[in-house]
């Protein structure tokens, strides 16, 4: 083969490998566990590299991870001393997300996200719903909806009401920019909110690779390995 064609092929393989690896790291999980103010605090700009309500305007230097996500009417709190002291068995602790002053919380992602959306929820007494929009602040077209049925309480030997957690997710076509978490205020809580996947990920507020994306990451590394082998033969 012509050496120049070989170099073009090598470049394409390397580019594809890097692209696949990049896709594998696109899933982001928000567990709210880093937010420790008691009994609860508004999430606000915490996941946009900014402040939660506890420190906004206080003059204290603050800044959560910059995922480009802004929350409205969303409260982070947990057990045993937090706002939702009757929470247990959560996918990651100690905090969960809920809302008190309105019957919904809104998650805005200005840059948008695709592929899917997922989370865990506990709804012992009243059902909830999720609506995904392609515009900010519940605007534009509806890309997906989820009904969240009552899933009971006092699970797995825990006496706490909010201890039955159900994973749920949805895929959609298009680019989502906002999600409405609906339900009766103070009667439904969420954990490990995940953007970029229809399967909720692990906790601690970190980017994680889901099982499917781990496979894609492996494919990317294989392609890069092939590049290295071909390059040695060309040289």
PDB file of C-alpha atoms in Angstrom:
ATOM      1  CA  UNK A   1       0.000   0.000   0.000  1.00  0.00           C
ATOM      2  CA  UNK A   2       1.103   3.532  -0.723  1.00  0.00           C
ATOM      3  CA  UNK A   3       2.725   4.970   2.456  1.00  0.00           C
ATOM      4  CA  UNK A   4       0.610   8.121   2.243  1.00  0.00           C
ATOM      5  CA  UNK A   5      -2.554   6.016   2.168  1.00  0.00           C
ATOM      6  CA  UNK A   6      -1.314   4.072   5.149  1.00  0.00           C
ATOM      7  CA  UNK A   7      -0.785   7.304   7.060  1.00  0.00           C
ATOM      8  CA  UNK A   8      -4.317   8.437   6.197  1.00  0.00           C
ATOM      9  CA  UNK A   9      -5.665   5.112   7.451  1.00  0.00           C
ATOM     10  CA  UNK A  10      -3.672   5.409  10.652  1.00  0.00           C
ATOM     11  CA  UNK A  11      -5.007   8.903  11.230  1.00  0.00           C
ATOM     12  CA  UNK A  12      -8.580   7.733  10.714  1.00  0.00           C
ATOM     13  CA  UNK A  13      -8.138   4.809  13.133  1.00  0.00           C
ATOM     14  CA  UNK A  14      -6.626   7.066  15.793  1.00  0.00           C
ATOM     15  CA  UNK A  15      -9.383   9.656  15.366  1.00  0.00           C
ATOM     16  CA  UNK A  16     -12.087   7.010  15.651  1.00  0.00           C
ATOM     17  CA  UNK A  17     -10.453   5.550  18.741  1.00  0.00           C
ATOM     18  CA  UNK A  18     -10.269   8.929  20.459  1.00  0.00           C
ATOM     19  CA  UNK A  19     -13.879   9.684  19.482  1.00  0.00           C
ATOM     20  CA  UNK A  20     -15.162   6.425  20.943  1.00  0.00           C
ATOM     21  CA  UNK A  21     -13.198   6.994  24.158  1.00  0.00           C
ATOM     22  CA  UNK A  22     -14.660  10.490  24.360  1.00  0.00           C
ATOM     23  CA  UNK A  23     -18.195   9.144  24.011  1.00  0.00           C
ATOM     24  CA  UNK A  24     -17.508   6.718  26.854  1.00  0.00           C
ATOM     25  CA  UNK A  25     -16.846   9.576  29.281  1.00  0.00           C
ATOM     26  CA  UNK A  26     -19.973  11.583  28.410  1.00  0.00           C
ATOM     27  CA  UNK A  27     -22.120  10.247  31.253  1.00  0.00           C
ATOM     28  CA  UNK A  28     -22.435  12.503  34.302  1.00  0.00           C
ATOM     29  CA  UNK A  29     -23.929  11.599  37.698  1.00  0.00           C
ATOM     30  CA  UNK A  30     -25.127  14.032  40.367  1.00  0.00           C
ATOM     31  CA  UNK A  31     -25.510  12.400  43.784  1.00  0.00           C
ATOM     32  CA  UNK A  32     -25.769  15.620  45.881  1.00  0.00           C
ATOM     33  CA  UNK A  33     -23.619  13.964  48.541  1.00  0.00           C
ATOM     34  CA  UNK A  34     -20.906  16.631  48.541  1.00  0.00           C
ATOM     35  CA  UNK A  35     -23.470  19.166  49.777  1.00  0.00           C
ATOM     36  CA  UNK A  36     -23.376  18.831  53.544  1.00  0.00           C
ATOM     37  CA  UNK A  37     -25.253  21.862  54.851  1.00  0.00           C
ATOM     38  CA  UNK A  38     -28.056  20.866  57.239  1.00  0.00           C
ATOM     39  CA  UNK A  39     -30.930  20.498  57.206  1.00  0.00           C
ATOM     40  CA  UNK A  40     -30.960  21.221  53.450  1.00  0.00           C
ATOM     41  CA  UNK A  41     -29.801  23.690  50.812  1.00  0.00           C
ATOM     42  CA  UNK A  42     -30.928  24.704  47.360  1.00  0.00           C
ATOM     43  CA  UNK A  43     -28.727  23.093  44.725  1.00  0.00           C
ATOM     44  CA  UNK A  44     -28.840  26.194  42.476  1.00  0.00           C
ATOM     45  CA  UNK A  45     -25.499  26.618  40.634  1.00  0.00           C
ATOM     46  CA  UNK A  46     -23.530  24.001  42.553  1.00  0.00           C
ATOM     47  CA  UNK A  47     -23.225  21.687  39.533  1.00  0.00           C
ATOM     48  CA  UNK A  48     -22.428  24.645  37.313  1.00  0.00           C
ATOM     49  CA  UNK A  49     -19.153  25.315  39.107  1.00  0.00           C
ATOM     50  CA  UNK A  50     -20.863  27.812  41.407  1.00  0.00           C
ATOM     51  CA  UNK A  51     -22.602  28.043  44.760  1.00  0.00           C
ATOM     52  CA  UNK A  52     -25.520  26.401  46.449  1.00  0.00           C
ATOM     53  CA  UNK A  53     -27.940  28.592  48.418  1.00  0.00           C
ATOM     54  CA  UNK A  54     -26.013  28.179  51.667  1.00  0.00           C
ATOM     55  CA  UNK A  55     -23.013  30.112  50.386  1.00  0.00           C
ATOM     56  CA  UNK A  56     -24.319  32.269  47.553  1.00  0.00           C
ATOM     57  CA  UNK A  57     -23.635  35.916  48.374  1.00  0.00           C
ATOM     58  CA  UNK A  58     -21.883  35.045  51.627  1.00  0.00           C
ATOM     59  CA  UNK A  59     -18.418  36.014  50.434  1.00  0.00           C
ATOM     60  CA  UNK A  60     -17.199  32.473  50.995  1.00  0.00           C
ATOM     61  CA  UNK A  61     -15.305  30.973  48.075  1.00  0.00           C
ATOM     62  CA  UNK A  62     -17.298  28.054  46.789  1.00  0.00           C
ATOM     63  CA  UNK A  63     -17.750  26.017  43.670  1.00  0.00           C
ATOM     64  CA  UNK A  64     -19.035  22.586  42.892  1.00  0.00           C
ATOM     65  CA  UNK A  65     -18.087  20.506  39.858  1.00  0.00           C
ATOM     66  CA  UNK A  66     -18.732  22.332  36.609  1.00  0.00           C
ATOM     67  CA  UNK A  67     -21.143  20.056  34.731  1.00  0.00           C
ATOM     68  CA  UNK A  68     -23.012  22.975  33.189  1.00  0.00           C
ATOM     69  CA  UNK A  69     -26.163  22.104  35.159  1.00  0.00           C
ATOM     70  CA  UNK A  70     -28.329  24.657  36.997  1.00  0.00           C
ATOM     71  CA  UNK A  71     -31.161  23.593  39.317  1.00  0.00           C
ATOM     72  CA  UNK A  72     -34.315  25.506  40.287  1.00  0.00           C
ATOM     73  CA  UNK A  73     -36.407  24.684  43.390  1.00  0.00           C
ATOM     74  CA  UNK A  74     -34.257  21.600  44.071  1.00  0.00           C
ATOM     75  CA  UNK A  75     -33.188  20.913  47.653  1.00  0.00           C
ATOM     76  CA  UNK A  76     -30.369  18.615  48.713  1.00  0.00           C
ATOM     77  CA  UNK A  77     -30.658  17.078  52.160  1.00  0.00           C
ATOM     78  CA  UNK A  78     -30.473  13.709  53.847  1.00  0.00           C
ATOM     79  CA  UNK A  79     -30.377  11.554  56.921  1.00  0.00           C
ATOM     80  CA  UNK A  80     -30.078  11.440  59.832  1.00  0.00           C
ATOM     81  CA  UNK A  81     -30.009  15.184  60.524  1.00  0.00           C
ATOM     82  CA  UNK A  82     -31.150  16.502  57.168  1.00  0.00           C
ATOM     83  CA  UNK A  83     -34.482  17.650  55.868  1.00  0.00           C
ATOM     84  CA  UNK A  84     -35.435  14.115  54.862  1.00  0.00           C
ATOM     85  CA  UNK A  85     -34.442  12.338  58.041  1.00  0.00           C
ATOM     86  CA  UNK A  86     -36.656   9.355  57.188  1.00  0.00           C
ATOM     87  CA  UNK A  87     -34.528   8.390  54.161  1.00  0.00           C
ATOM     88  CA  UNK A  88     -32.414   5.227  54.134  1.00  0.00           C
ATOM     89  CA  UNK A  89     -31.039   2.603  51.776  1.00  0.00           C
ATOM     90  CA  UNK A  90     -30.259   5.318  49.225  1.00  0.00           C
ATOM     91  CA  UNK A  91     -28.060   4.379  46.224  1.00  0.00           C
ATOM     92  CA  UNK A  92     -25.439   6.817  47.548  1.00  0.00           C
ATOM     93  CA  UNK A  93     -25.569   8.757  50.785  1.00  0.00           C
ATOM     94  CA  UNK A  94     -26.075  10.784  52.755  1.00  0.00           C
ATOM     95  CA  UNK A  95     -28.031  13.234  50.583  1.00  0.00           C
ATOM     96  CA  UNK A  96     -30.966  13.049  48.212  1.00  0.00           C
ATOM     97  CA  UNK A  97     -32.788  15.671  46.129  1.00  0.00           C
ATOM     98  CA  UNK A  98     -36.376  16.806  46.557  1.00  0.00           C
ATOM     99  CA  UNK A  99     -38.525  19.927  46.564  1.00  0.00           C
ATOM    100  CA  UNK A 100     -40.716  21.698  49.126  1.00  0.00           C
ATOM    101  CA  UNK A 101     -41.987  25.075  47.943  1.00  0.00           C
ATOM    102  CA  UNK A 102     -43.289  23.967  44.542  1.00  0.00           C
ATOM    103  CA  UNK A 103     -44.590  20.781  42.992  1.00  0.00           C
ATOM    104  CA  UNK A 104     -41.576  20.410  40.763  1.00  0.00           C
ATOM    105  CA  UNK A 105     -37.847  21.010  40.422  1.00  0.00           C
ATOM    106  CA  UNK A 106     -36.201  22.000  37.147  1.00  0.00           C
ATOM    107  CA  UNK A 107     -32.802  20.946  35.854  1.00  0.00           C
ATOM    108  CA  UNK A 108     -31.347  23.166  33.096  1.00  0.00           C
ATOM    109  CA  UNK A 109     -28.411  22.132  30.911  1.00  0.00           C
ATOM    110  CA  UNK A 110     -27.613  25.036  28.594  1.00  0.00           C
ATOM    111  CA  UNK A 111     -25.206  23.048  26.411  1.00  0.00           C
ATOM    112  CA  UNK A 112     -27.735  20.250  26.120  1.00  0.00           C
ATOM    113  CA  UNK A 113     -27.330  16.483  26.373  1.00  0.00           C
ATOM    114  CA  UNK A 114     -28.420  13.489  24.344  1.00  0.00           C
ATOM    115  CA  UNK A 115     -28.704   9.685  24.449  1.00  0.00           C
ATOM    116  CA  UNK A 116     -30.653   9.320  27.683  1.00  0.00           C
ATOM    117  CA  UNK A 117     -31.577  10.401  31.178  1.00  0.00           C
ATOM    118  CA  UNK A 118     -31.976   8.373  34.378  1.00  0.00           C
ATOM    119  CA  UNK A 119     -32.080   8.395  38.182  1.00  0.00           C
ATOM    120  CA  UNK A 120     -33.291   6.572  41.283  1.00  0.00           C
ATOM    121  CA  UNK A 121     -36.437   7.674  43.096  1.00  0.00           C
ATOM    122  CA  UNK A 122     -38.418   6.863  46.248  1.00  0.00           C
ATOM    123  CA  UNK A 123     -42.165   7.623  46.286  1.00  0.00           C
ATOM    124  CA  UNK A 124     -43.857   5.771  49.164  1.00  0.00           C
ATOM    125  CA  UNK A 125     -47.202   7.599  49.094  1.00  0.00           C
ATOM    126  CA  UNK A 126     -47.705   9.647  45.930  1.00  0.00           C
ATOM    127  CA  UNK A 127     -46.634   9.175  42.318  1.00  0.00           C
ATOM    128  CA  UNK A 128     -44.461  11.529  40.305  1.00  0.00           C
ATOM    129  CA  UNK A 129     -43.492  12.293  36.732  1.00  0.00           C
ATOM    130  CA  UNK A 130     -40.553  13.416  34.624  1.00  0.00           C
ATOM    131  CA  UNK A 131     -40.689  15.509  31.452  1.00  0.00           C
ATOM    132  CA  UNK A 132     -37.675  16.131  29.216  1.00  0.00           C
ATOM    133  CA  UNK A 133     -37.686  19.251  26.988  1.00  0.00           C
ATOM    134  CA  UNK A 134     -35.464  20.505  24.197  1.00  0.00           C
ATOM    135  CA  UNK A 135     -35.638  24.082  25.552  1.00  0.00           C
ATOM    136  CA  UNK A 136     -34.582  25.642  28.844  1.00  0.00           C
ATOM    137  CA  UNK A 137     -37.033  26.046  31.737  1.00  0.00           C
ATOM    138  CA  UNK A 138     -39.611  23.533  30.517  1.00  0.00           C
ATOM    139  CA  UNK A 139     -39.900  25.106  27.069  1.00  0.00           C
ATOM    140  CA  UNK A 140     -39.881  23.844  23.521  1.00  0.00           C
ATOM    141  CA  UNK A 141     -40.737  20.326  22.447  1.00  0.00           C
ATOM    142  CA  UNK A 142     -41.239  17.404  24.809  1.00  0.00           C
ATOM    143  CA  UNK A 143     -38.622  14.751  24.061  1.00  0.00           C
ATOM    144  CA  UNK A 144     -39.655  12.187  26.678  1.00  0.00           C
ATOM    145  CA  UNK A 145     -41.935  11.616  29.659  1.00  0.00           C
ATOM    146  CA  UNK A 146     -41.794   9.135  32.517  1.00  0.00           C
ATOM    147  CA  UNK A 147     -44.495   8.190  35.014  1.00  0.00           C
ATOM    148  CA  UNK A 148     -43.106   7.377  38.462  1.00  0.00           C
ATOM    149  CA  UNK A 149     -45.480   5.013  40.273  1.00  0.00           C
ATOM    150  CA  UNK A 150     -45.652   4.632  44.044  1.00  0.00           C
ATOM    151  CA  UNK A 151     -42.949   2.146  45.059  1.00  0.00           C
ATOM    152  CA  UNK A 152     -43.715   1.613  48.759  1.00  0.00           C
ATOM    153  CA  UNK A 153     -41.745   2.138  51.942  1.00  0.00           C
ATOM    154  CA  UNK A 154     -39.794   0.320  54.658  1.00  0.00           C
ATOM    155  CA  UNK A 155     -37.775  -1.840  52.251  1.00  0.00           C
ATOM    156  CA  UNK A 156     -34.873  -4.208  52.852  1.00  0.00           C
ATOM    157  CA  UNK A 157     -35.292  -4.200  56.619  1.00  0.00           C
ATOM    158  CA  UNK A 158     -35.194  -0.404  56.961  1.00  0.00           C
ATOM    159  CA  UNK A 159     -37.810   1.297  59.120  1.00  0.00           C
ATOM    160  CA  UNK A 160     -37.598   4.573  57.207  1.00  0.00           C
ATOM    161  CA  UNK A 161     -40.438   5.454  54.858  1.00  0.00           C
ATOM    162  CA  UNK A 162     -38.165   6.521  51.993  1.00  0.00           C
ATOM    163  CA  UNK A 163     -36.122   3.333  51.699  1.00  0.00           C
ATOM    164  CA  UNK A 164     -37.543   1.726  48.533  1.00  0.00           C
ATOM    165  CA  UNK A 165     -35.496   2.947  45.572  1.00  0.00           C
ATOM    166  CA  UNK A 166     -36.361   2.266  41.934  1.00  0.00           C
ATOM    167  CA  UNK A 167     -33.967   2.894  39.033  1.00  0.00           C
ATOM    168  CA  UNK A 168     -35.617   4.358  35.961  1.00  0.00           C
ATOM    169  CA  UNK A 169     -34.488   5.964  32.745  1.00  0.00           C
ATOM    170  CA  UNK A 170     -35.446   6.933  29.226  1.00  0.00           C
ATOM    171  CA  UNK A 171     -33.832   7.389  25.831  1.00  0.00           C
ATOM    172  CA  UNK A 172     -34.803  10.083  23.366  1.00  0.00           C
ATOM    173  CA  UNK A 173     -33.924  11.590  20.011  1.00  0.00           C
ATOM    174  CA  UNK A 174     -32.662  15.155  19.869  1.00  0.00           C
ATOM    175  CA  UNK A 175     -30.848  17.406  22.323  1.00  0.00           C
ATOM    176  CA  UNK A 176     -32.404  17.933  25.761  1.00  0.00           C
ATOM    177  CA  UNK A 177     -31.881  21.172  27.661  1.00  0.00           C
ATOM    178  CA  UNK A 178     -34.216  20.903  30.655  1.00  0.00           C
ATOM    179  CA  UNK A 179     -35.981  18.314  32.784  1.00  0.00           C
ATOM    180  CA  UNK A 180     -38.998  18.827  35.043  1.00  0.00           C
ATOM    181  CA  UNK A 181     -39.140  16.629  38.154  1.00  0.00           C
ATOM    182  CA  UNK A 182     -42.829  16.614  39.094  1.00  0.00           C
ATOM    183  CA  UNK A 183     -44.815  15.313  42.037  1.00  0.00           C
ATOM    184  CA  UNK A 184     -46.253  16.375  45.357  1.00  0.00           C
ATOM    185  CA  UNK A 185     -43.848  18.604  47.283  1.00  0.00           C
ATOM    186  CA  UNK A 186     -41.998  16.789  50.073  1.00  0.00           C
ATOM    187  CA  UNK A 187     -43.404  13.397  49.027  1.00  0.00           C
ATOM    188  CA  UNK A 188     -40.869  12.179  46.455  1.00  0.00           C
ATOM    189  CA  UNK A 189     -37.060  12.172  46.508  1.00  0.00           C
ATOM    190  CA  UNK A 190     -34.377  11.418  43.920  1.00  0.00           C
ATOM    191  CA  UNK A 191     -30.771  10.241  43.872  1.00  0.00           C
ATOM    192  CA  UNK A 192     -27.924   9.744  41.372  1.00  0.00           C
ATOM    193  CA  UNK A 193     -29.454  11.877  38.642  1.00  0.00           C
ATOM    194  CA  UNK A 194     -27.642  10.823  35.461  1.00  0.00           C
ATOM    195  CA  UNK A 195     -27.419  12.652  32.145  1.00  0.00           C
ATOM    196  CA  UNK A 196     -26.210  10.908  29.004  1.00  0.00           C
ATOM    197  CA  UNK A 197     -27.452   7.413  29.911  1.00  0.00           C
ATOM    198  CA  UNK A 198     -30.789   5.658  30.423  1.00  0.00           C
ATOM    199  CA  UNK A 199     -29.254   3.696  33.312  1.00  0.00           C
ATOM    200  CA  UNK A 200     -28.469   5.576  36.558  1.00  0.00           C
ATOM    201  CA  UNK A 201     -24.811   5.565  37.491  1.00  0.00           C
ATOM    202  CA  UNK A 202     -22.763   5.414  40.651  1.00  0.00           C
ATOM    203  CA  UNK A 203     -22.553   8.110  43.280  1.00  0.00           C
ATOM    204  CA  UNK A 204     -20.213  10.721  44.719  1.00  0.00           C
ATOM    205  CA  UNK A 205     -21.086  13.262  42.047  1.00  0.00           C
ATOM    206  CA  UNK A 206     -18.408  12.022  39.656  1.00  0.00           C
ATOM    207  CA  UNK A 207     -18.450  11.309  35.953  1.00  0.00           C
ATOM    208  CA  UNK A 208     -18.741   7.553  35.538  1.00  0.00           C
ATOM    209  CA  UNK A 209     -18.644   5.078  32.711  1.00  0.00           C
ATOM    210  CA  UNK A 210     -21.734   2.898  32.534  1.00  0.00           C
ATOM    211  CA  UNK A 211     -21.383  -0.773  31.442  1.00  0.00           C
ATOM    212  CA  UNK A 212     -22.330   0.066  27.843  1.00  0.00           C
ATOM    213  CA  UNK A 213     -19.870   2.931  27.638  1.00  0.00           C
ATOM    214  CA  UNK A 214     -17.159   0.825  29.231  1.00  0.00           C
ATOM    215  CA  UNK A 215     -17.480  -1.449  26.213  1.00  0.00           C
ATOM    216  CA  UNK A 216     -17.164   1.547  23.920  1.00  0.00           C
ATOM    217  CA  UNK A 217     -14.112   2.686  25.870  1.00  0.00           C
ATOM    218  CA  UNK A 218     -12.564  -0.750  25.355  1.00  0.00           C
ATOM    219  CA  UNK A 219     -13.261  -0.508  21.636  1.00  0.00           C
ATOM    220  CA  UNK A 220     -11.597   2.889  21.546  1.00  0.00           C
ATOM    221  CA  UNK A 221      -8.510   1.568  23.297  1.00  0.00           C
ATOM    222  CA  UNK A 222      -8.391  -1.385  20.880  1.00  0.00           C
ATOM    223  CA  UNK A 223      -8.467   0.972  17.910  1.00  0.00           C
ATOM    224  CA  UNK A 224      -5.671   3.060  19.402  1.00  0.00           C
ATOM    225  CA  UNK A 225      -3.690  -0.151  19.976  1.00  0.00           C
ATOM    226  CA  UNK A 226      -4.168  -1.103  16.337  1.00  0.00           C
ATOM    227  CA  UNK A 227      -2.874   2.339  15.404  1.00  0.00           C
ATOM    228  CA  UNK A 228       0.293   1.739  17.395  1.00  0.00           C
ATOM    229  CA  UNK A 229       0.887  -1.620  15.703  1.00  0.00           C
ATOM    230  CA  UNK A 230       0.269  -0.275  12.201  1.00  0.00           C
ATOM    231  CA  UNK A 231       2.523   2.685  12.873  1.00  0.00           C
ATOM    232  CA  UNK A 232       5.390   0.390  13.822  1.00  0.00           C
ATOM    233  CA  UNK A 233       4.986  -1.578  10.590  1.00  0.00           C
ATOM    234  CA  UNK A 234       4.861   1.585   8.470  1.00  0.00           C
ATOM    235  CA  UNK A 235       7.991   3.005  10.052  1.00  0.00           C
TER     236      UNK A 235
END
